[in-house]
Tab-separated table of C-alpha atoms in Angstrom:
chain	number	residue	atom	x	y	z
A	170	MET	CA	-20.291	-33.891	3.315
A	171	LYS	CA	-21.089	-31.715	0.314
A	172	ALA	CA	-22.621	-29.077	2.594
A	173	VAL	CA	-19.508	-29.074	4.765
A	174	LEU	CA	-17.304	-28.714	1.672
A	175	SER	CA	-19.445	-25.853	0.392
A	176	LEU	CA	-19.221	-24.094	3.761
A	177	ALA	CA	-15.448	-24.520	3.801
A	178	LEU	CA	-15.167	-23.030	0.325
A	179	LEU	CA	-17.320	-20.083	1.328
A	180	ILE	CA	-15.173	-19.447	4.398
A	181	THR	CA	-12.029	-19.606	2.274
A	182	THR	CA	-13.529	-17.134	-0.193
A	183	ALA	CA	-14.471	-14.727	2.600
A	184	GLN	CA	-10.967	-14.833	4.033
A	185	ALA	CA	-9.430	-14.197	0.648
A	186	ALA	CA	-11.583	-11.084	0.292
A	187	ASP	CA	-10.089	-9.423	3.382
A	188	TRP	CA	-7.452	-6.742	2.841
A	189	PRO	CA	-6.103	-6.007	6.333
A	190	THR	CA	-3.352	-3.512	5.490
A	191	PHE	CA	-1.631	-1.524	2.758
A	192	ARG	CA	-0.946	-3.768	-0.284
A	193	GLY	CA	-2.796	-6.659	1.338
A	194	PRO	CA	-1.996	-9.399	3.865
A	195	ASP	CA	1.438	-10.155	2.389
A	196	ARG	CA	2.068	-6.630	1.060
A	197	THR	CA	2.353	-7.779	-2.552
A	198	ASP	CA	-0.696	-5.766	-3.701
A	199	ILE	CA	-2.164	-8.918	-5.244
A	200	SER	CA	-5.678	-9.908	-4.202
A	201	GLY	CA	-6.415	-13.605	-3.724
A	202	GLU	CA	-9.940	-13.291	-5.117
A	203	LYS	CA	-11.184	-15.241	-8.122
A	204	GLY	CA	-14.168	-14.990	-10.430
A	205	LEU	CA	-13.901	-11.243	-11.045
A	206	LEU	CA	-14.957	-9.582	-14.288
A	207	LYS	CA	-12.413	-10.079	-17.056
A	208	GLU	CA	-13.956	-7.310	-19.132
A	209	TRP	CA	-15.972	-4.244	-18.187
A	210	PRO	CA	-19.109	-2.813	-19.839
A	211	SER	CA	-18.472	0.241	-22.019
A	212	ALA	CA	-19.460	2.582	-19.182
A	213	GLY	CA	-17.360	0.699	-16.648
A	214	PRO	CA	-18.465	-1.488	-13.724
A	215	LYS	CA	-21.638	-0.642	-11.805
A	216	LYS	CA	-21.239	1.850	-8.988
A	217	VAL	CA	-22.584	0.403	-5.724
A	218	TRP	CA	-22.306	3.464	-3.494
A	219	THR	CA	-20.532	6.754	-2.823
A	220	ASN	CA	-19.582	8.052	0.626
A	221	GLU	CA	-19.100	11.826	0.552
A	222	ASP	CA	-17.573	12.285	4.005
A	223	ALA	CA	-14.341	10.255	4.120
A	224	GLY	CA	-12.418	13.432	4.955
A	225	LEU	CA	-9.445	15.013	3.230
A	226	GLY	CA	-6.172	13.169	2.680
A	227	TYR	CA	-4.664	10.320	0.699
A	228	SER	CA	-5.179	7.402	3.084
A	229	GLY	CA	-5.955	4.010	1.572
A	230	TYR	CA	-8.170	1.289	3.003
A	231	ALA	CA	-7.991	-1.838	5.118
A	232	ILE	CA	-11.034	-4.069	4.606
A	233	VAL	CA	-11.913	-6.868	7.020
A	234	GLY	CA	-15.196	-8.574	7.854
A	235	GLY	CA	-17.358	-6.249	5.792
A	236	VAL	CA	-15.858	-3.082	7.296
A	237	LEU	CA	-13.553	-0.629	5.530
A	238	TYR	CA	-11.099	1.332	7.665
A	239	THR	CA	-9.519	4.513	6.351
A	240	MET	CA	-8.377	7.921	7.576
A	241	GLY	CA	-9.442	11.435	6.727
A	242	ALA	CA	-9.234	15.017	7.974
A	243	ARG	CA	-12.327	16.878	9.061
A	244	ASP	CA	-11.715	20.494	10.001
A	245	ALA	CA	-8.410	20.518	11.944
A	246	VAL	CA	-8.450	16.902	13.126
A	247	GLU	CA	-7.423	13.615	11.510
A	248	TYR	CA	-9.784	10.692	12.076
A	249	LEU	CA	-9.736	6.928	11.775
A	250	ILE	CA	-13.032	6.034	10.085
A	251	ALA	CA	-14.918	2.734	9.848
A	252	ILE	CA	-17.397	2.257	6.976
A	253	ASP	CA	-19.830	-0.571	6.190
A	254	THR	CA	-18.716	-2.009	2.837
A	255	ALA	CA	-22.249	-3.115	1.942
A	256	THR	CA	-23.897	0.281	2.333
A	257	GLY	CA	-21.111	2.863	2.409
A	258	LYS	CA	-22.461	4.173	5.713
A	259	GLU	CA	-20.106	5.232	8.478
A	260	LYS	CA	-20.054	2.998	11.552
A	261	TRP	CA	-17.814	5.148	13.729
A	262	SER	CA	-14.924	7.610	13.668
A	263	ALA	CA	-12.150	8.256	16.187
A	264	GLU	CA	-9.682	11.106	16.545
A	265	ALA	CA	-6.237	10.002	15.356
A	266	GLY	CA	-4.116	13.141	15.645
A	267	ALA	CA	-3.663	16.814	14.838
A	268	LEU	CA	-3.945	17.897	11.216
A	269	LEU	CA	-0.928	17.564	8.941
A	270	THR	CA	-0.814	20.587	6.649
A	271	ASN	CA	0.927	20.321	3.301
A	272	GLY	CA	0.936	22.225	0.015
A	273	TRP	CA	-0.054	19.089	-1.898
A	274	GLY	CA	-3.068	18.566	0.365
A	275	ASP	CA	-3.709	18.396	4.097
A	276	GLY	CA	-4.608	15.295	6.053
A	277	PRO	CA	-3.415	11.741	6.656
A	278	ARG	CA	-1.619	9.556	4.114
A	279	SER	CA	-1.288	6.251	5.966
A	280	THR	CA	-3.468	3.170	5.458
A	281	PRO	CA	-4.744	1.542	8.692
A	282	THR	CA	-3.850	-2.046	9.602
A	283	VAL	CA	-6.398	-4.475	11.106
A	284	ASP	CA	-5.371	-7.340	13.375
A	285	GLY	CA	-8.093	-9.303	15.169
A	286	ASP	CA	-10.154	-6.961	17.334
A	287	LYS	CA	-7.735	-4.058	16.921
A	288	VAL	CA	-6.895	-1.561	14.195
A	289	TYR	CA	-3.675	0.454	14.043
A	290	ALA	CA	-3.351	3.848	12.379
A	291	MET	CA	-0.572	6.398	11.826
A	292	SER	CA	-1.413	10.097	11.732
A	293	GLY	CA	0.331	12.464	9.356
A	294	LYS	CA	2.360	13.930	12.214
A	295	GLY	CA	3.440	10.525	13.476
A	296	THR	CA	1.051	9.394	16.185
A	297	LEU	CA	0.641	5.620	16.039
A	298	GLY	CA	-2.657	4.614	17.627
A	299	CYS	CA	-4.281	1.306	18.518
A	300	TYR	CA	-8.092	1.250	18.450
A	301	SER	CA	-10.942	-1.186	19.033
A	302	VAL	CA	-12.521	-2.356	15.770
A	303	ALA	CA	-15.892	-2.494	17.559
A	304	ASP	CA	-16.270	1.174	18.415
A	305	GLY	CA	-13.021	3.029	17.666
A	306	LYS	CA	-12.033	3.441	21.305
A	307	GLN	CA	-8.316	4.197	21.558
A	308	ILE	CA	-6.353	1.579	23.508
A	309	TRP	CA	-2.855	3.109	23.311
A	310	SER	CA	-0.762	5.532	21.298
A	311	ALA	CA	2.905	6.249	20.622
A	312	SER	CA	4.667	9.265	19.135
A	313	MET	CA	7.265	8.832	16.398
A	314	THR	CA	8.860	12.186	17.275
A	315	GLU	CA	9.280	11.139	20.916
A	316	LEU	CA	11.310	8.193	19.585
A	317	GLY	CA	13.691	10.574	17.845
A	318	GLY	CA	11.870	10.862	14.549
A	319	LYS	CA	11.305	13.962	12.465
A	320	VAL	CA	8.092	14.399	10.510
A	321	PRO	CA	9.025	13.972	6.821
A	322	GLY	CA	8.137	16.798	4.442
A	323	TRP	CA	4.974	15.060	3.230
A	324	GLY	CA	4.159	13.612	6.650
A	325	TYR	CA	4.337	10.080	7.990
A	326	CYS	CA	2.823	7.917	5.256
A	327	GLU	CA	3.684	4.296	6.064
A	328	SER	CA	1.132	1.682	7.037
A	329	PRO	CA	1.931	-0.024	10.380
A	330	LEU	CA	2.966	-3.671	10.090
A	331	VAL	CA	1.673	-6.263	12.559
A	332	GLU	CA	4.295	-8.975	12.976
A	333	GLY	CA	3.416	-11.640	15.548
A	334	THR	CA	2.975	-9.897	18.896
A	335	LEU	CA	4.560	-6.682	17.607
A	336	VAL	CA	3.590	-3.622	15.601
A	337	ILE	CA	6.398	-2.238	13.439
A	338	ALA	CA	6.791	1.412	12.439
A	339	THR	CA	9.525	3.685	11.070
A	340	PRO	CA	10.112	6.734	13.282
A	341	GLY	CA	13.581	7.308	11.798
A	342	GLY	CA	16.321	9.337	13.427
A	343	ALA	CA	19.243	8.966	15.828
A	344	LYS	CA	17.457	6.571	18.177
A	345	GLY	CA	16.770	4.116	15.372
A	346	THR	CA	15.117	3.863	11.970
A	347	LEU	CA	12.669	1.067	12.888
A	348	ALA	CA	10.769	0.539	16.130
A	349	ALA	CA	8.638	-2.329	17.425
A	350	PHE	CA	5.822	-2.060	19.948
A	351	ASP	CA	3.893	-4.676	21.887
A	352	LYS	CA	0.677	-4.717	19.861
A	353	THR	CA	-1.504	-5.077	22.966
A	354	THR	CA	0.069	-2.527	25.318
A	355	GLY	CA	2.075	-0.212	23.055
A	356	LYS	CA	5.233	-0.779	25.086
A	357	LEU	CA	8.425	-0.261	23.071
A	358	ALA	CA	10.034	-3.657	22.428
A	359	TRP	CA	13.088	-2.533	20.457
A	360	GLN	CA	14.488	0.184	18.208
A	361	THR	CA	17.315	-0.208	15.665
A	362	ALA	CA	20.133	1.731	17.310
A	363	ASP	CA	22.531	0.421	14.644
A	364	TRP	CA	20.431	1.846	11.805
A	365	THR	CA	19.524	5.532	12.131
A	366	ASP	CA	18.358	6.781	8.729
A	367	GLY	CA	15.503	9.253	8.761
A	368	ALA	CA	11.992	8.100	7.907
A	369	GLN	CA	10.823	8.216	4.337
A	370	TYR	CA	7.461	7.061	2.962
A	371	SER	CA	7.808	3.337	2.243
A	372	SER	CA	6.068	0.624	4.279
A	373	VAL	CA	7.916	-2.307	5.866
A	374	ILE	CA	7.539	-5.876	4.552
A	375	ALA	CA	8.184	-9.110	6.495
A	376	VAL	CA	9.735	-12.187	4.848
A	377	ASN	CA	11.196	-15.538	5.832
A	378	HIS	CA	14.828	-15.776	4.759
A	379	ASN	CA	17.994	-17.407	6.057
A	380	GLY	CA	16.181	-18.921	9.033
A	381	ALA	CA	14.879	-15.611	10.348
A	382	ARG	CA	11.858	-13.422	10.016
A	383	GLN	CA	13.301	-10.373	8.290
A	384	LEU	CA	11.788	-6.899	8.179
A	385	ILE	CA	12.814	-5.073	5.013
A	386	GLN	CA	12.546	-1.303	4.724
A	387	LEU	CA	13.713	1.409	2.340
A	388	THR	CA	15.004	4.890	3.217
A	389	MET	CA	16.665	7.732	1.336
A	390	GLN	CA	20.077	6.243	2.092
A	391	SER	CA	19.683	2.483	2.225
A	392	ILE	CA	17.790	-0.790	1.991
A	393	ALA	CA	18.084	-2.987	5.070
A	394	GLY	CA	16.878	-6.228	6.576
A	395	VAL	CA	16.243	-6.356	10.325
A	396	ASP	CA	15.616	-9.353	12.587
A	397	ALA	CA	11.986	-9.104	13.696
A	398	LYS	CA	12.632	-10.594	17.125
A	399	ASP	CA	15.172	-8.055	18.373
A	400	GLY	CA	15.703	-5.332	15.742
A	401	LYS	CA	19.251	-6.381	14.909
A	402	VAL	CA	20.331	-5.272	11.440
A	403	LEU	CA	21.060	-8.416	9.398
A	404	TRP	CA	22.180	-6.679	6.213
A	405	LYS	CA	22.213	-3.230	4.651
A	406	THR	CA	23.142	-1.746	1.291
A	407	GLU	CA	23.178	1.739	-0.188
A	408	PHE	CA	20.228	3.212	-2.043
A	409	PRO	CA	20.738	6.907	-2.797
A	410	GLY	CA	17.274	8.385	-3.205
A	411	LYS	CA	16.345	11.934	-4.160
A	412	THR	CA	13.614	14.179	-2.699
A	413	ALA	CA	11.354	11.291	-1.594
A	414	VAL	CA	11.499	7.485	-1.552
A	415	ILE	CA	8.037	5.927	-1.509
A	416	PRO	CA	7.304	2.501	-3.124
A	417	THR	CA	7.174	-0.635	-0.965
A	418	PRO	CA	10.007	-3.189	-1.409
A	419	ILE	CA	9.279	-6.457	-3.241
A	420	PHE	CA	10.829	-9.800	-2.226
A	421	LYS	CA	10.991	-13.202	-3.922
A	422	ASP	CA	13.487	-16.075	-3.669
A	423	GLY	CA	16.084	-14.047	-1.808
A	424	GLN	CA	15.918	-11.112	-4.231
A	425	VAL	CA	14.759	-7.656	-3.137
A	426	PHE	CA	13.509	-5.047	-5.617
A	427	VAL	CA	13.082	-1.374	-4.759
A	428	ALA	CA	12.169	1.674	-6.838
A	429	ALA	CA	11.925	5.426	-6.442
A	430	GLY	CA	10.954	8.498	-8.414
A	431	TYR	CA	12.711	11.789	-9.162
A	432	GLY	CA	14.934	10.135	-11.755
A	433	VAL	CA	16.401	7.547	-9.369
A	434	GLY	CA	14.998	4.333	-10.862
A	435	CYS	CA	15.178	0.829	-9.450
A	436	LYS	CA	17.616	-1.601	-7.877
A	437	ALA	CA	17.552	-5.354	-7.280
A	438	ILE	CA	19.785	-7.097	-4.782
A	439	LYS	CA	20.352	-10.729	-3.859
A	440	ILE	CA	20.607	-11.674	-0.186
A	441	GLY	CA	23.090	-14.523	0.163
A	442	SER	CA	22.969	-17.434	2.593
A	443	ASN	CA	25.119	-15.497	5.065
A	444	ASN	CA	23.109	-12.291	4.532
A	445	SER	CA	25.697	-10.919	2.153
A	446	VAL	CA	24.344	-8.441	-0.405
A	447	GLU	CA	24.994	-8.575	-4.137
A	448	THR	CA	23.598	-6.060	-6.628
A	449	VAL	CA	21.741	-7.814	-9.461
A	450	TYR	CA	20.858	-4.712	-11.488
A	451	GLU	CA	20.348	-0.945	-11.233
A	452	THR	CA	18.401	0.812	-13.993
A	453	THR	CA	16.131	3.752	-14.766
A	454	ASP	CA	13.646	1.444	-16.480
A	455	MET	CA	11.301	1.685	-13.467
A	456	VAL	CA	11.401	5.236	-12.123
A	457	ASN	CA	8.327	4.740	-9.958
A	458	HIS	CA	7.169	7.755	-7.963
A	459	HIS	CA	4.366	6.567	-5.653
A	460	GLY	CA	1.942	4.528	-7.752
A	461	GLY	CA	3.574	1.265	-6.715
A	462	VAL	CA	4.977	-1.777	-8.512
A	463	VAL	CA	3.541	-5.318	-8.443
A	464	LEU	CA	5.244	-8.643	-9.102
A	465	VAL	CA	2.955	-11.084	-10.913
A	466	GLY	CA	4.668	-14.377	-11.614
A	467	ASP	CA	8.136	-13.511	-12.883
A	468	HIS	CA	7.314	-10.002	-14.105
A	469	LEU	CA	7.093	-6.556	-12.543
A	470	TYR	CA	4.438	-4.043	-13.616
A	471	GLY	CA	4.255	-0.348	-12.808
A	472	TYR	CA	4.473	3.164	-14.175
A	473	ASN	CA	7.924	4.379	-15.188
A	474	ASP	CA	8.223	8.180	-15.225
A	475	LYS	CA	10.758	7.749	-18.016
A	476	GLY	CA	8.834	5.451	-20.362
A	477	GLY	CA	5.204	4.905	-19.328
A	478	TRP	CA	3.527	1.710	-18.119
A	479	THR	CA	6.196	-0.959	-18.061
A	480	CYS	CA	6.535	-4.726	-17.775
A	481	MET	CA	9.994	-5.993	-16.874
A	482	GLU	CA	11.603	-9.243	-15.788
A	483	PHE	CA	12.040	-9.425	-12.035
A	484	LYS	CA	15.205	-11.523	-12.120
A	485	THR	CA	17.095	-9.573	-14.775
A	486	GLY	CA	15.518	-6.115	-15.041
A	487	LYS	CA	14.993	-6.624	-18.773
A	488	VAL	CA	12.119	-4.527	-20.151
A	489	VAL	CA	9.495	-6.687	-21.873
A	490	TRP	CA	7.069	-3.986	-22.979
A	491	THR	CA	6.116	-0.335	-22.429
A	492	GLU	CA	2.885	1.501	-23.176
A	493	LYS	CA	1.630	5.103	-22.970
A	494	LYS	CA	-2.108	4.588	-23.485
A	495	LEU	CA	-2.644	5.851	-19.938
A	496	GLY	CA	-0.818	8.476	-17.915
A	497	LYS	CA	1.029	8.154	-14.626
A	498	GLY	CA	-0.751	6.507	-11.726
A	499	ALA	CA	-1.264	3.667	-9.277
A	500	ILE	CA	-1.601	-0.090	-9.800
A	501	HIS	CA	-3.350	-3.049	-8.132
A	502	CYS	CA	-3.699	-6.718	-9.128
A	503	ALA	CA	-6.621	-9.130	-8.706
A	504	ASP	CA	-7.525	-12.388	-10.477
A	505	GLY	CA	-4.872	-12.041	-13.158
A	506	MET	CA	-5.882	-8.496	-14.038
A	507	LEU	CA	-4.258	-5.132	-13.373
A	508	TYR	CA	-6.321	-2.181	-12.171
A	509	LEU	CA	-4.641	1.075	-13.215
A	510	LEU	CA	-5.644	4.522	-11.933
A	511	GLU	CA	-4.437	7.642	-13.748
A	512	GLU	CA	-3.682	10.329	-11.173
A	513	LYS	CA	-4.510	13.428	-13.245
A	514	THR	CA	-7.883	12.462	-14.706
A	515	GLY	CA	-9.196	9.654	-12.491
A	516	THR	CA	-9.338	7.301	-15.468
A	517	VAL	CA	-9.415	3.647	-14.393
A	518	VAL	CA	-8.239	0.947	-16.813
A	519	LEU	CA	-8.440	-2.850	-16.646
A	520	ILE	CA	-5.694	-4.789	-18.448
A	521	GLU	CA	-4.411	-8.345	-18.382
A	522	ALA	CA	-1.344	-8.968	-16.221
A	523	SER	CA	0.635	-10.425	-19.078
A	524	PRO	CA	4.187	-10.121	-20.408
A	525	LYS	CA	2.685	-10.471	-23.906
A	526	GLY	CA	1.710	-6.800	-23.970
A	527	TRP	CA	-0.974	-4.253	-23.119
A	528	SER	CA	-4.364	-5.967	-23.459
A	529	GLU	CA	-7.056	-3.534	-22.367
A	530	LYS	CA	-10.429	-4.836	-21.145
A	531	GLY	CA	-12.247	-1.675	-20.145
A	532	ARG	CA	-11.934	1.847	-18.805
A	533	PHE	CA	-14.010	4.548	-17.143
A	534	THR	CA	-13.434	7.900	-15.447
A	535	LEU	CA	-14.187	8.422	-11.778
A	536	ASN	CA	-17.222	10.678	-11.382
A	537	PRO	CA	-17.902	12.855	-9.481
A	538	GLN	CA	-14.517	14.150	-8.389
A	539	THR	CA	-13.752	16.330	-5.401
A	540	THR	CA	-13.780	20.113	-5.480
A	541	GLN	CA	-11.777	20.231	-2.227
A	542	ARG	CA	-8.480	18.775	-3.466
A	543	SER	CA	-5.422	21.039	-3.350
A	544	PRO	CA	-4.516	22.395	-6.812
A	545	LYS	CA	-1.172	20.583	-6.441
A	546	GLY	CA	-2.818	17.318	-5.432
A	547	MET	CA	-4.120	14.518	-7.639
A	548	ILE	CA	-5.981	11.218	-7.244
A	549	TRP	CA	-3.215	9.375	-5.442
A	550	THR	CA	-5.020	6.813	-3.261
A	551	HIS	CA	-4.337	3.328	-4.637
A	552	PRO	CA	-7.209	1.166	-5.944
A	553	VAL	CA	-8.131	-1.996	-4.019
A	554	VAL	CA	-10.385	-4.960	-4.899
A	555	SER	CA	-11.966	-6.775	-1.956
A	556	GLY	CA	-15.179	-8.753	-1.628
A	557	GLY	CA	-15.867	-8.419	-5.347
A	558	LYS	CA	-15.808	-4.630	-5.111
A	559	LEU	CA	-13.352	-2.086	-6.458
A	560	PHE	CA	-12.707	0.725	-3.981
A	561	LEU	CA	-11.517	4.135	-5.169
A	562	ARG	CA	-11.063	7.438	-3.392
A	563	ASP	CA	-10.683	11.096	-4.271
A	564	GLN	CA	-10.244	12.966	-0.986
A	565	GLU	CA	-13.619	13.021	0.839
A	566	LEU	CA	-15.302	10.957	-1.885
A	567	LEU	CA	-15.085	7.185	-1.432
A	568	PHE	CA	-16.513	4.818	-4.063
A	569	SER	CA	-17.448	1.151	-4.354
A	570	PHE	CA	-17.865	-0.539	-7.769
A	571	ASP	CA	-19.077	-4.062	-8.460
A	572	VAL	CA	-16.369	-5.934	-10.389
A	573	GLY	CA	-17.923	-9.371	-10.287
A	574	GLY	CA	-17.627	-10.870	-6.805
A	575	ALA	CA	-15.990	-14.096	-5.681
A	576	THR	CA	-16.595	-17.469	-7.309
A	577	PRO	CA	-19.628	-19.104	-5.600
A	578	ALA	CA	-19.225	-22.426	-3.857
A	579	PRO	CA	-20.553	-25.489	-5.788
């Protein structure tokens, strides 16, 4: 019986380590792992390996079953790339689309999504592809521009969302903001003809609310909830963005929080029992560009362009603390700790996820750093902890650091 219990605990631990899409299985950017280091050595955690050929771009990582999936540009082609998480060695690569060129750096921005024996990836120019996890063979593809979309200025950046038998993406445009495809065949299932905002850079989340599975997405004009089964718009409210709208929406207890950069700030709305929308607060206390915001317990954490690293109450928008001991960057949460990555220098900081204040438990600077990054570009790929390892990326350089591993079974 004890052996069976131990095996069950090991299986549970292994499942918790998987990170199948951008911001994790529930898109909260909170890892379910336990037993990670609560404090780092003075030089930072031990580096396990470096892969020097991940390609150019800002794609993040999906990590399932000991394989990391990311995207990168090599020469004039964007690739979906599979890497062994134990060794850092490439398993396979597959062409994903023509090269997106951009003054802030060429290449893909989207994070792949793994579902069973398939992986889905979005190229910078808007080709959504379905591939075999075994060898990278393409099974089907769909073009966002053929669905009426226009490639945004910084390219298509969202991570595809697998929802039941469907894959959800945001082509944008007159034919419909959101589109759903049969995840096996690629056949178009629906497109939101009653919502036609152009695509921005946020990724869709799926929640259970008011008896329906709702897909929530953010554009330059609005926040909306769509019925996953047929694409019908259930509710919509204004959100006037500027230049670019990027962070992923956050949902809890019927409340939706969104943020944007360029001076816009954040907004929280309450979705009533009849899908009515009520604004809870609008402030510039979380002007978050693209580093992301996480909700841990009842508090939001992220970088505010106006005031530095910020902790604020989710329900009220009240600021609890701010700190400027680290510059602007991305955030990730695992085992009660926040992993912060400064975009300009590649400095990585570990702090407690606590409303009591900034409690730092270690820092180090990513080394080496790329020489191929555009002068306008920075270290923008978000950190992820999976399988006891911290994964970081600077263009073609991909790193794995040992941050303690999962709690062993008794």
